[in-house]
XYZ file of C-alpha atoms in Angstrom:
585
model
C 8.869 6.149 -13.672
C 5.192 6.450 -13.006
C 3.954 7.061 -9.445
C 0.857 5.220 -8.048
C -1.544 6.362 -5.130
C 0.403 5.210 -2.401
C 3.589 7.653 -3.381
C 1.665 10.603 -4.078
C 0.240 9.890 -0.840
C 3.645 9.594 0.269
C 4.798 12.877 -0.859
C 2.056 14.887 0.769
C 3.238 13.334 4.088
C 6.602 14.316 2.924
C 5.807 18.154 2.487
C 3.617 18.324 5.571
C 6.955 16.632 7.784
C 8.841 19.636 5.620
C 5.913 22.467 6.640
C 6.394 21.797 10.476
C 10.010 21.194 10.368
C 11.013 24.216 8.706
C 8.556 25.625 11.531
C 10.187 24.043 14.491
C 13.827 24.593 13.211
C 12.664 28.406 13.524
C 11.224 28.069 16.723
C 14.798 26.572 18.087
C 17.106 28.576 15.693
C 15.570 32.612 16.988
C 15.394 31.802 20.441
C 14.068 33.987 23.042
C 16.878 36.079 24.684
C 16.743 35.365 28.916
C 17.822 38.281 30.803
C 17.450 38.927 34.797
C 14.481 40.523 34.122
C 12.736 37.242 32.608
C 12.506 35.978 28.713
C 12.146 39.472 26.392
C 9.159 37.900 24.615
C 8.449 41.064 22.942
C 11.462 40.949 20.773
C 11.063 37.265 20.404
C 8.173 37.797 18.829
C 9.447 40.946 16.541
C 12.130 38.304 15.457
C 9.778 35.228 14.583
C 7.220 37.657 12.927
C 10.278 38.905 10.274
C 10.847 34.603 10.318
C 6.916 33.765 9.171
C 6.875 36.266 6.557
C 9.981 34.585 4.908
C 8.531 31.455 5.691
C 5.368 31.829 4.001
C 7.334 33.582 0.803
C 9.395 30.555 0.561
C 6.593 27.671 1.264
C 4.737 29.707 -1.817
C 7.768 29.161 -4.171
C 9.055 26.102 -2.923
C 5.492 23.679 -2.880
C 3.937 25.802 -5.810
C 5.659 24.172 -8.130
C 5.700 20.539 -6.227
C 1.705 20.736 -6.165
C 1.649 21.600 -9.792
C 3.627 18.443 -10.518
C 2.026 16.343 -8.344
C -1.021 17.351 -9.414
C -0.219 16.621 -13.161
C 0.590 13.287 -11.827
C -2.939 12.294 -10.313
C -4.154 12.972 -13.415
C -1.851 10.420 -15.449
C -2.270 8.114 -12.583
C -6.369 8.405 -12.845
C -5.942 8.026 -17.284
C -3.822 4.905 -16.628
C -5.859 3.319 -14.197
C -8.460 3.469 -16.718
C -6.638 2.097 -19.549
C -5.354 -0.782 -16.823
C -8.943 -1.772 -16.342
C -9.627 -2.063 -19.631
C -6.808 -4.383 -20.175
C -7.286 -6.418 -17.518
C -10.716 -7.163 -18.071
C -10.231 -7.916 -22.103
C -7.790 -10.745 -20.355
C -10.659 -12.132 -18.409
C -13.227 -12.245 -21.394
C -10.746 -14.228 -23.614
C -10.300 -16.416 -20.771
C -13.510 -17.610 -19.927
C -14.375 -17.643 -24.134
C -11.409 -20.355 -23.820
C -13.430 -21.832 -20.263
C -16.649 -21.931 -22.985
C -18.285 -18.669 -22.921
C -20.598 -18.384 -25.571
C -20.700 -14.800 -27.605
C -24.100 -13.430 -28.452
C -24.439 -12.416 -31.905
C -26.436 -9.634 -30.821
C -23.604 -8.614 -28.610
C -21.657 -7.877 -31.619
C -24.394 -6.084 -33.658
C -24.422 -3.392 -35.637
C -27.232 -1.899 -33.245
C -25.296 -3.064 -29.953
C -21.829 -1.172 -31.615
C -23.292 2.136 -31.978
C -24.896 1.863 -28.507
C -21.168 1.181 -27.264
C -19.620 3.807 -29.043
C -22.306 6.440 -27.456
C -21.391 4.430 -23.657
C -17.495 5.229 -24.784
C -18.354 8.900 -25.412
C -20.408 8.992 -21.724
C -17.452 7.828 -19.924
C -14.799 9.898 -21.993
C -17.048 12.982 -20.024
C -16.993 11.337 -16.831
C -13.507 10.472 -16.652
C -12.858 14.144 -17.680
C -15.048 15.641 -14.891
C -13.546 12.785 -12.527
C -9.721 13.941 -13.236
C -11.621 17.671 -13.138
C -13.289 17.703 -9.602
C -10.574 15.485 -8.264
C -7.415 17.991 -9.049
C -9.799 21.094 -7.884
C -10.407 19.227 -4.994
C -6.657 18.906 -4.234
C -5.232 21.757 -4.998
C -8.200 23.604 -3.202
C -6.564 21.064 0.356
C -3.131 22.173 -0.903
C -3.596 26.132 -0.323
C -5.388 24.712 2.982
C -2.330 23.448 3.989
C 0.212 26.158 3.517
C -2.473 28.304 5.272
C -2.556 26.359 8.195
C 0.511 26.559 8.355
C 1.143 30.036 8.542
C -1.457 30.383 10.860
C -0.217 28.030 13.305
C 2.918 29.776 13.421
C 1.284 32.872 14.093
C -0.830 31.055 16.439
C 2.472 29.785 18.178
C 4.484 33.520 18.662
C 1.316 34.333 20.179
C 0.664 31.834 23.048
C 4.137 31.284 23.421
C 4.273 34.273 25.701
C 0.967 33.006 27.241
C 2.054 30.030 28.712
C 5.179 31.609 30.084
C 2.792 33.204 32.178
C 1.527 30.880 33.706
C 4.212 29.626 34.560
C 5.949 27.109 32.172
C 9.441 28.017 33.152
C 11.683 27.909 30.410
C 11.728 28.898 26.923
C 11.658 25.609 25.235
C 8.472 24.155 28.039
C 6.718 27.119 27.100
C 7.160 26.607 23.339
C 6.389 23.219 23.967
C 3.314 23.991 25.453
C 2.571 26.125 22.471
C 2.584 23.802 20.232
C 1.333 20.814 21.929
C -1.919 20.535 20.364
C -0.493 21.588 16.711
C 2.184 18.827 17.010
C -0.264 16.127 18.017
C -3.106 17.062 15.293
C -1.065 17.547 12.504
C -1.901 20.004 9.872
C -5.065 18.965 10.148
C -6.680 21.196 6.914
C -9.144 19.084 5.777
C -12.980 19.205 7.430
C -15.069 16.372 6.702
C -18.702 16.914 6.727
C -19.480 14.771 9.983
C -16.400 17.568 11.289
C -13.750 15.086 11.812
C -10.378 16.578 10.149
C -7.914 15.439 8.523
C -4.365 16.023 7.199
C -3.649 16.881 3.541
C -1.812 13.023 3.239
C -4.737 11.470 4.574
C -7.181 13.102 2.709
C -4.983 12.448 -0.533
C -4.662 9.031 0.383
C -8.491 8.736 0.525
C -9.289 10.743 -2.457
C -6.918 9.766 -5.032
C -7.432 5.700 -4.175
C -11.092 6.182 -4.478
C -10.444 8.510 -7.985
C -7.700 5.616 -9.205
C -10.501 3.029 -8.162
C -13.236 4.595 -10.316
C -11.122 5.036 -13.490
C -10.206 1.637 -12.929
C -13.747 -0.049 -12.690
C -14.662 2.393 -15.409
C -12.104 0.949 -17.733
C -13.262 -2.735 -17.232
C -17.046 -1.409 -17.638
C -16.348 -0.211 -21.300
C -14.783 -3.667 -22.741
C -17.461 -5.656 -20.831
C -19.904 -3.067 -23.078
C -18.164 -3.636 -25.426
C -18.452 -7.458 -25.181
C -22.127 -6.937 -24.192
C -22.202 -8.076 -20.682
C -23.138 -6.491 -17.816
C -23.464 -8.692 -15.004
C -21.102 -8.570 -12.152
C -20.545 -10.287 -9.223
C -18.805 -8.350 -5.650
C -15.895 -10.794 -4.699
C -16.560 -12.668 -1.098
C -13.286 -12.475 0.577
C -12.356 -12.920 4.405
C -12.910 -9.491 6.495
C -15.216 -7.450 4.082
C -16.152 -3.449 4.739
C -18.711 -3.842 6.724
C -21.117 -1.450 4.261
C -20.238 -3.875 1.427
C -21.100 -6.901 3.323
C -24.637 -7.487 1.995
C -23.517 -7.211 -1.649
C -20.657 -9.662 -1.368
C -20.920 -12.760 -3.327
C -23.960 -11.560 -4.872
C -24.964 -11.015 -8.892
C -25.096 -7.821 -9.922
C -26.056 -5.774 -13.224
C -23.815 -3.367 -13.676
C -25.776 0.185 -14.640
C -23.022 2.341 -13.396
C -19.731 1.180 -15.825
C -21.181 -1.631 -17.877
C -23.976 -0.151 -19.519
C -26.074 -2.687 -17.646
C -30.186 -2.574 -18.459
C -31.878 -0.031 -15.880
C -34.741 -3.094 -14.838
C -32.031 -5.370 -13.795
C -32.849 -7.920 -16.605
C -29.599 -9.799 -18.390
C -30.828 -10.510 -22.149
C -29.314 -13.363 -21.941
C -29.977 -15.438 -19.218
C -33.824 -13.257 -18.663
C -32.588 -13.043 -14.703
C -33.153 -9.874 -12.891
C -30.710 -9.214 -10.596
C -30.139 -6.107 -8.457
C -28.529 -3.067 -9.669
C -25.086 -1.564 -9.136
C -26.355 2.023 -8.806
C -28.716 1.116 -5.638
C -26.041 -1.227 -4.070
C -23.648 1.984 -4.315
C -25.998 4.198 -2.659
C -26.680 1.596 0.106
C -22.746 1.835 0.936
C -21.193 0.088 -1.788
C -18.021 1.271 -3.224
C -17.538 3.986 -0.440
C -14.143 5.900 0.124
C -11.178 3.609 0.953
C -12.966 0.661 -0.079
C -11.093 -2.875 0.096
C -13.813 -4.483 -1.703
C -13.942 -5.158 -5.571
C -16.105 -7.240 -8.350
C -15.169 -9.113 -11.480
C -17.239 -10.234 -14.315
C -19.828 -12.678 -13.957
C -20.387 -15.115 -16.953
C -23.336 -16.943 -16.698
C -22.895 -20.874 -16.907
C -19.127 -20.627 -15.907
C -18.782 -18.163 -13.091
C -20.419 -20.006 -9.428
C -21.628 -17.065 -7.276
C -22.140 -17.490 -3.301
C -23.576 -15.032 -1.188
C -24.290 -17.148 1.898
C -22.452 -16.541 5.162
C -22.623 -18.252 7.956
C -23.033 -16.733 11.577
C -19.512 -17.835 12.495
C -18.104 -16.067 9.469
C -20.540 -12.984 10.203
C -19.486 -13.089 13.888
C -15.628 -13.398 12.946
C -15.793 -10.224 10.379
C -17.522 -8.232 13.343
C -14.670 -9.289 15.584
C -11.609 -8.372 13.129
C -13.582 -5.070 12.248
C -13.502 -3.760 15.746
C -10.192 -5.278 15.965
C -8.780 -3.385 12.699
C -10.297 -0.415 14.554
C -8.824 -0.820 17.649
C -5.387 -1.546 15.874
C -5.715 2.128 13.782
C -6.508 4.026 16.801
C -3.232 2.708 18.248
C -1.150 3.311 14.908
C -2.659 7.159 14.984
C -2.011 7.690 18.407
C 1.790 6.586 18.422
C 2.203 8.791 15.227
C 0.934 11.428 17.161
C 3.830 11.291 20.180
C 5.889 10.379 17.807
C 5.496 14.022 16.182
C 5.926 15.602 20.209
C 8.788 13.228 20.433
C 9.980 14.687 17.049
C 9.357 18.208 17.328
C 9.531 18.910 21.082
C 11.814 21.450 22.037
C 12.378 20.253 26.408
C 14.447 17.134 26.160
C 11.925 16.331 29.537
C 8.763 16.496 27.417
C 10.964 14.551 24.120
C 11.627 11.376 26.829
C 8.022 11.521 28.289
C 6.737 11.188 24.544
C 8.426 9.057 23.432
C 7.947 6.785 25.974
C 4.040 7.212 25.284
C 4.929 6.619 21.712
C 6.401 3.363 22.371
C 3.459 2.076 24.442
C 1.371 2.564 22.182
C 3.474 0.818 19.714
C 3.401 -2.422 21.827
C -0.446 -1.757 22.350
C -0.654 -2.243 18.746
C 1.461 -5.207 18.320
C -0.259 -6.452 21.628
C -3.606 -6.409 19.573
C -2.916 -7.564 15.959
C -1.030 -10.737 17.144
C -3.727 -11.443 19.901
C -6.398 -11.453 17.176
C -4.611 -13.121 14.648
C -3.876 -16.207 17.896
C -7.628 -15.816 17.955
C -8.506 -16.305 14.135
C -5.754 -19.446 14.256
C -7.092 -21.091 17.860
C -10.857 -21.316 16.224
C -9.378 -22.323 12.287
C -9.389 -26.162 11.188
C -5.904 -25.872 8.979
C -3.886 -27.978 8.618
C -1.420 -25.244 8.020
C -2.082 -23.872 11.417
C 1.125 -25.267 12.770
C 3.064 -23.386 10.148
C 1.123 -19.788 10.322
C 1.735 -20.555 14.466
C 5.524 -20.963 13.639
C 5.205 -17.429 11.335
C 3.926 -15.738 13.837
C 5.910 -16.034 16.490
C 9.336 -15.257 14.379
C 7.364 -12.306 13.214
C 6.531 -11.348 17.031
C 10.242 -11.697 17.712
C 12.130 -10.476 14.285
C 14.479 -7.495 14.915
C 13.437 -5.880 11.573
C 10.601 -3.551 12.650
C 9.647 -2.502 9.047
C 9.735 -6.217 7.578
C 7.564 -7.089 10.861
C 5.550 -3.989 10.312
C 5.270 -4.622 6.327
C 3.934 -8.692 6.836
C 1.737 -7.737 9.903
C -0.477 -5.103 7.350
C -0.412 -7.935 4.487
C -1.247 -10.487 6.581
C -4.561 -8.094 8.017
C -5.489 -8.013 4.509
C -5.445 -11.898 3.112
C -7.343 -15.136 3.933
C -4.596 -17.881 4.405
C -6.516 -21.608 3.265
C -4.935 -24.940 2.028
C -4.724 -26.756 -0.622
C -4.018 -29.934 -2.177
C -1.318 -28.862 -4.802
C 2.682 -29.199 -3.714
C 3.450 -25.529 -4.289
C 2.001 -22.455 -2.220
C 0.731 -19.219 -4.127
C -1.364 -15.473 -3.855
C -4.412 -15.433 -5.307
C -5.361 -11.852 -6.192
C -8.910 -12.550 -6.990
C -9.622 -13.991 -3.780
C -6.768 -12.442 -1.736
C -6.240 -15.619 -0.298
C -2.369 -17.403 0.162
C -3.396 -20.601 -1.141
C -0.631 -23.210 1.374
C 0.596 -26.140 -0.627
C 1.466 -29.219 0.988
C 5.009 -28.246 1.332
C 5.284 -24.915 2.931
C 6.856 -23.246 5.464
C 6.931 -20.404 7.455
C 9.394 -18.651 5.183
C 6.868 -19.754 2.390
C 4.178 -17.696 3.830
C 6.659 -14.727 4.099
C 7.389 -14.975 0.602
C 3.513 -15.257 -0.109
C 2.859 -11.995 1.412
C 5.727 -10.523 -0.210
C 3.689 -11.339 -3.636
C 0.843 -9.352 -1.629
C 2.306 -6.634 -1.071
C 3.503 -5.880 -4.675
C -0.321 -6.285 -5.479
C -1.539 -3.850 -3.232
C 1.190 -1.323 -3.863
C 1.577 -1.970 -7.767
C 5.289 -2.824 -7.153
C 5.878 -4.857 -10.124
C 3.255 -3.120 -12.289
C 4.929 0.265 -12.210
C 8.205 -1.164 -12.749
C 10.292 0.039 -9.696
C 12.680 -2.835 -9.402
C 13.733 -2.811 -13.197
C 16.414 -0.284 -12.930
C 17.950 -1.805 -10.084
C 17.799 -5.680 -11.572
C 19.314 -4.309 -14.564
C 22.341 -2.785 -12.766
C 22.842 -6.087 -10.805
C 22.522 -8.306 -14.322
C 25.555 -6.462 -15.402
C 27.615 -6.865 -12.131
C 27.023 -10.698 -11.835
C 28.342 -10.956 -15.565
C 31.081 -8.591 -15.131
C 31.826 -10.561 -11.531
C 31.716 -13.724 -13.386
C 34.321 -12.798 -15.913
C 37.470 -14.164 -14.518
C 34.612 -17.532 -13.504
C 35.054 -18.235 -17.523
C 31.683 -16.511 -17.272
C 30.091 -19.426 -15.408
C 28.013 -18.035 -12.771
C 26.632 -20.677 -10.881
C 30.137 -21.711 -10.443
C 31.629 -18.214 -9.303
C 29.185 -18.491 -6.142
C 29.644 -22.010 -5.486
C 33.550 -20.850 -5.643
C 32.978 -17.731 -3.296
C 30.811 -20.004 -1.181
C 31.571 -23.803 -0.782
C 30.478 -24.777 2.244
C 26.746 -22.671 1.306
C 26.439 -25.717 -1.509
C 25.440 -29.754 -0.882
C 24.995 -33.202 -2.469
C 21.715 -34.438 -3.123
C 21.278 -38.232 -3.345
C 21.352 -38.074 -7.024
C 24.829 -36.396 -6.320
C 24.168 -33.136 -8.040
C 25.386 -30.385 -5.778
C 22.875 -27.441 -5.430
C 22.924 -24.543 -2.995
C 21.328 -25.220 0.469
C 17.954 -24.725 1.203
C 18.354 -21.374 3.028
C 19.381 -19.593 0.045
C 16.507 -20.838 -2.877
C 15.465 -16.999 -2.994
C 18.785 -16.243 -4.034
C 18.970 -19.676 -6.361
C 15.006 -18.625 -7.830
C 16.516 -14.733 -8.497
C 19.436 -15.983 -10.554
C 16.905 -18.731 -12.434
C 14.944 -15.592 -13.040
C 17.714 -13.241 -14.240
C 19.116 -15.757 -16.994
C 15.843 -17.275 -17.915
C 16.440 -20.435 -16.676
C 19.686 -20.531 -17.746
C 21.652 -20.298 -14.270
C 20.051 -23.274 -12.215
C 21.445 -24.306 -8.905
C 18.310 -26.126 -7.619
C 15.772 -24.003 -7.243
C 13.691 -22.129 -9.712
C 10.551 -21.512 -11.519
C 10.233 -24.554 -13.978
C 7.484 -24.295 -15.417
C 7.725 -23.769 -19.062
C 7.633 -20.064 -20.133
C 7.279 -19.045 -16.467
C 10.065 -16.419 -17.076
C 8.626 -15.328 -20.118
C 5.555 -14.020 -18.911
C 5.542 -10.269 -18.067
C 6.763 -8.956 -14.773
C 7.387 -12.487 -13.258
C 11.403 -11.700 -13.052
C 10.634 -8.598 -11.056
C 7.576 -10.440 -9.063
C 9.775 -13.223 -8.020
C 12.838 -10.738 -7.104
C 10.400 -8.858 -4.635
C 9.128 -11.809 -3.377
C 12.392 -13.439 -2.897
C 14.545 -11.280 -1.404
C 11.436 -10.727 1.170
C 11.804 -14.165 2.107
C 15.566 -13.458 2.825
C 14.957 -10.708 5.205
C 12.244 -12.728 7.147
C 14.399 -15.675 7.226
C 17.382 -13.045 8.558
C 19.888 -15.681 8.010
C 23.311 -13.715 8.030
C 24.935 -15.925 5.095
C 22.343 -15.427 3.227
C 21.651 -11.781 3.619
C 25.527 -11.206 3.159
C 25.322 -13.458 -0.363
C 22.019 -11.114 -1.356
C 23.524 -7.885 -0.434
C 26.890 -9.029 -2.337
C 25.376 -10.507 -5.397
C 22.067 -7.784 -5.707
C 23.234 -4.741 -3.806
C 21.456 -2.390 -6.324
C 18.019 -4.913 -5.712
C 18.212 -5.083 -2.417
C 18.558 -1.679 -1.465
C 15.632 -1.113 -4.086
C 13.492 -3.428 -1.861
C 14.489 -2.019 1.381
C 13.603 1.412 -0.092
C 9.922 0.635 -1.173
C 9.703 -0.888 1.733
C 10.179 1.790 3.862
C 7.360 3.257 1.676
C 4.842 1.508 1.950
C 5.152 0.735 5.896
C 5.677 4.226 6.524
């Protein structure tokens, strides 16, 4: 199964957690022998000397071959998110030639294909010396690590001894106060040219989203070449980076992917607008970037770059606020690691406790400024995001709570005149029909989250759906294979009459009801499901609405339901519960 950004990410945290683990364990395992005549450092140190030269023999072996495979990985992810672009953005062209977009004949010249076929070549090299620098990059961070590494624990036999002097007490305070600054850093290889550092995860995080980004607008830049349109426009969502700001909503030509015309002419339309190359050296596009563009086509696309000084003042509030609200997420991590690691059960309670506070700092902060965005908003869904947030305040499931606090950061929530509710990617808006709920919005960010993470797009619920497919039908043998029927038999009293008679399952469990539609295509129906005509057809939606649903069942937290879920999907639902986990953590 392929990996995306977030789980390479994910397993750089993991080795690093492994690196000072295996470092710690030591530290408790050859402990300094007490006699009457005080701790023998000496020999402690003799021991833990013979301890660091296995340790740095095995960490060679062991994450050698891990980095290699990794590494291998960044690559494929970098080629694919190149290819994705390219895909994605043919979809949009066909689109709006179906909305009315004209095609230029000179588009499709003779003179305009060999031009394109040169652009391909240009970007085959630059995609080569992207995947190129990238990997050197990394695998120059990876021997940074296992070198810190080693020299912290050298650093740590050292001062050990040190702070026994001065009078620590015991072993484990002295170690403790060895490895206090170590523990709260991190392995902290990575120096930034303004000299902030930064761990090997973080740095991978940053490097390998902004590598998968590039490959990605690259990809859509070739087929709009190839089309013969360049313009672009930067998509004007809710809290933009506040170095994109002055490009959102506005008309580009793309230079950099596109091809785009270096005066910032479009032949078609004779407009000059500004170019992508200037905008990215003013800020545009920088690393960890949340913003993004799409295509603009002239007569059909509406472009707005306006804002108004309540908007401006709002995005300078929830960008101090999204600071604020980081600080407090690094600064439990870090007590969580002396919590963690922490040899003096003293010094583990005393962390911990500052781990926790700032924990509820965090939480204190993110649902005080999402109050704030609600008490100035004119919504008439205000009343149901009110509702949302204070089950999410209260829910017992830190890593659901965690998981819809992050999603909701990252989405403008806005009504709408249609019945249903739905996620807008473009926008990353949850558009709130007319009948929604607070379990509604759950489910909305659910869909949100499988954006952001690729969830559905790489496919990691497919296994486990498949697995539960065959246990309903094998469950629903001895049912005269009737499966609707086997869980209105297990469960009776979960079932009602509507007025038209027709007995459906209650409202509480329509996740469950939608995830059954989904699995038979519309087959299974107890009275709720996608209706829509070749809904189920479409690519993905199965796994989409499986994600999405079972989400809503853990916000809801409703213990029939969860107990029908678990018994019905236990392969699914651990699946979700897993990636979860992932992405939150």
């Amino acid at each position: 199964m392929r990996r995306d950004e977030y789980d390479i990410g994910a397993a750089f945290a993991a080795i690093e957690e492994e690196l000072i683990s295996s470092m710690m364990r030591n530290m408790a395992r050859h402990r300094a022998e007490e006699t009457e005549e005080g701790i023998q450092w000496s020999m402690w140190q003799a021991e833990q000397l013979k301890a660091l030269e296995k340790y740095k023999q095995e960490n060679q072996k062991k994450y050698g071959s891990r980095f290699r495979r990794i590494n291998r990985e960044i690559e494929e992810l970098i080629r694919n998110a190149r290819q994705t672009g390219n895909m994605q953005q043919e979809i949009q062209i066909l689109q709006a030639i179906r909305k009315g977009w004209k095609v230029s004949g000179r588009n499709r010249s003779p003179e305009n294909q060999v031009m394109t076929a040169e652009f391909f070549k240009l970007n085959d090299r630059k995609l080569e010396a992207l995947i190129q620098a990238t990997t050197h990059d990394m695998e120059t961070a990876e021997t940074a690590v296992l070198r810190m590494a080693n020299d912290q624990y050298r650093k740590i036999i050292y001062n050990a001894q040190v702070y026994a002097n001065t009078g620590a007490g015991t072993y484990e305070k002295a170690v403790d106060m060895a490895t206090r600054d170590f523990l709260a850093a991190g392995l902290n290889c990575i120096e930034y040219a303004n000299g902030a550092r930064h761990t090997l995860s973080d740095y991978a995080d940053m490097a390998i989203r902004t590598a998968s980004k590039r490959a990605y607008l690259q990809g859509e830049g070739e087929k709009r070449q190839e089309w013969g349109i360049a313009t672009v426009i930067v998509n004007k969502r809710g809290n933009p980076c506040p170095k994109c700001l002055p490009f959102c909503g506005k008309v580009l030509i793309d230079d950099v992917w596109s091809g785009g015309s270096q005066d910032g002419v479009d032949p078609e339309t004779g407009k000059k607008y500004p170019l992508m190359s200037k905008a990215i050296e003013y800020g545009l596009y920088h690393p960890r970037c949340k913003d993004s563009h799409t295509t603009y086509f002239p007569g059909i696309s509406t472009a707005d770059d306006t804002w108004t000084e309540k908007e401006l003042e709002a995005i300078g509030l929830a960008n101090k606020e999204e600071a604020k609200q980081q600080y407090a997420v690094r600064q439990a991590e870090r007590y969580e690691r002396l919590a963690k690691y922490s040899l003096d059960l003293e010094n583990q309670g005393k962390y911990q406790k500052r781990a926790d506070q700032w924990k509820k700092q965090y939480e204190s902060d993110i649902f005080g400024h999402f109050r704030k965005l609600l008490s100035n908003k004119d919504s008439a869904s205000k009343q149901t995001q009110m509702k949302f947030m204070e089950k999410v305040e209260k829910h017992p499931n830190q890593l659901l709570k965690n998981a819809l606090l992050n999603a909701y950061s990252r989405v403008k929530i806005e009504t709408w005149k249609k019945p249903n509710s739905r996620f807008d990617d473009k926008s990353r808006s949850i558009l709130v029909g007319k009948f929604a709920d607070d379990a509604t919005i759950a489910h909305e960010l659910f869909h949100e989250i499988d954006d952001s993470y690729g969830i559905s797009e790489n496919r990691r619920l497919l296994d486990a759906l498949e697995k539960d497919s065959e246990l309903i039908a094998k469950m629903s043998q001895k049912y005269g294979n009737n499966v609707a029927g086997m869980i209105q038999s297990l469960y009776p009293e979960e079932f009602e009459k509507t007025e038209m008679g027709r007995v459906v399952i209650k409202a509480e469990h329509r996740g469950l009801s939608d995830i059954m539609h989904g699995l038979s295509y519309g087959e299974i129906d107890m009275g709720y499901g996608h209706r829509k005509p070749g809904y189920w057809d479409k690519n993905l939606n199965i796994e989409r609405e499986a994600w999405a649903q079972i989400g809503r069942s853990l916000y809801q937290s409703d213990p029939k339901d969860i107990e029908m879920v678990r018994r019905l999907l236990p392969n699914t639902y651990e699946k979700v519960l897993e990636i979860l986990e992932e992405v939150v953590n």
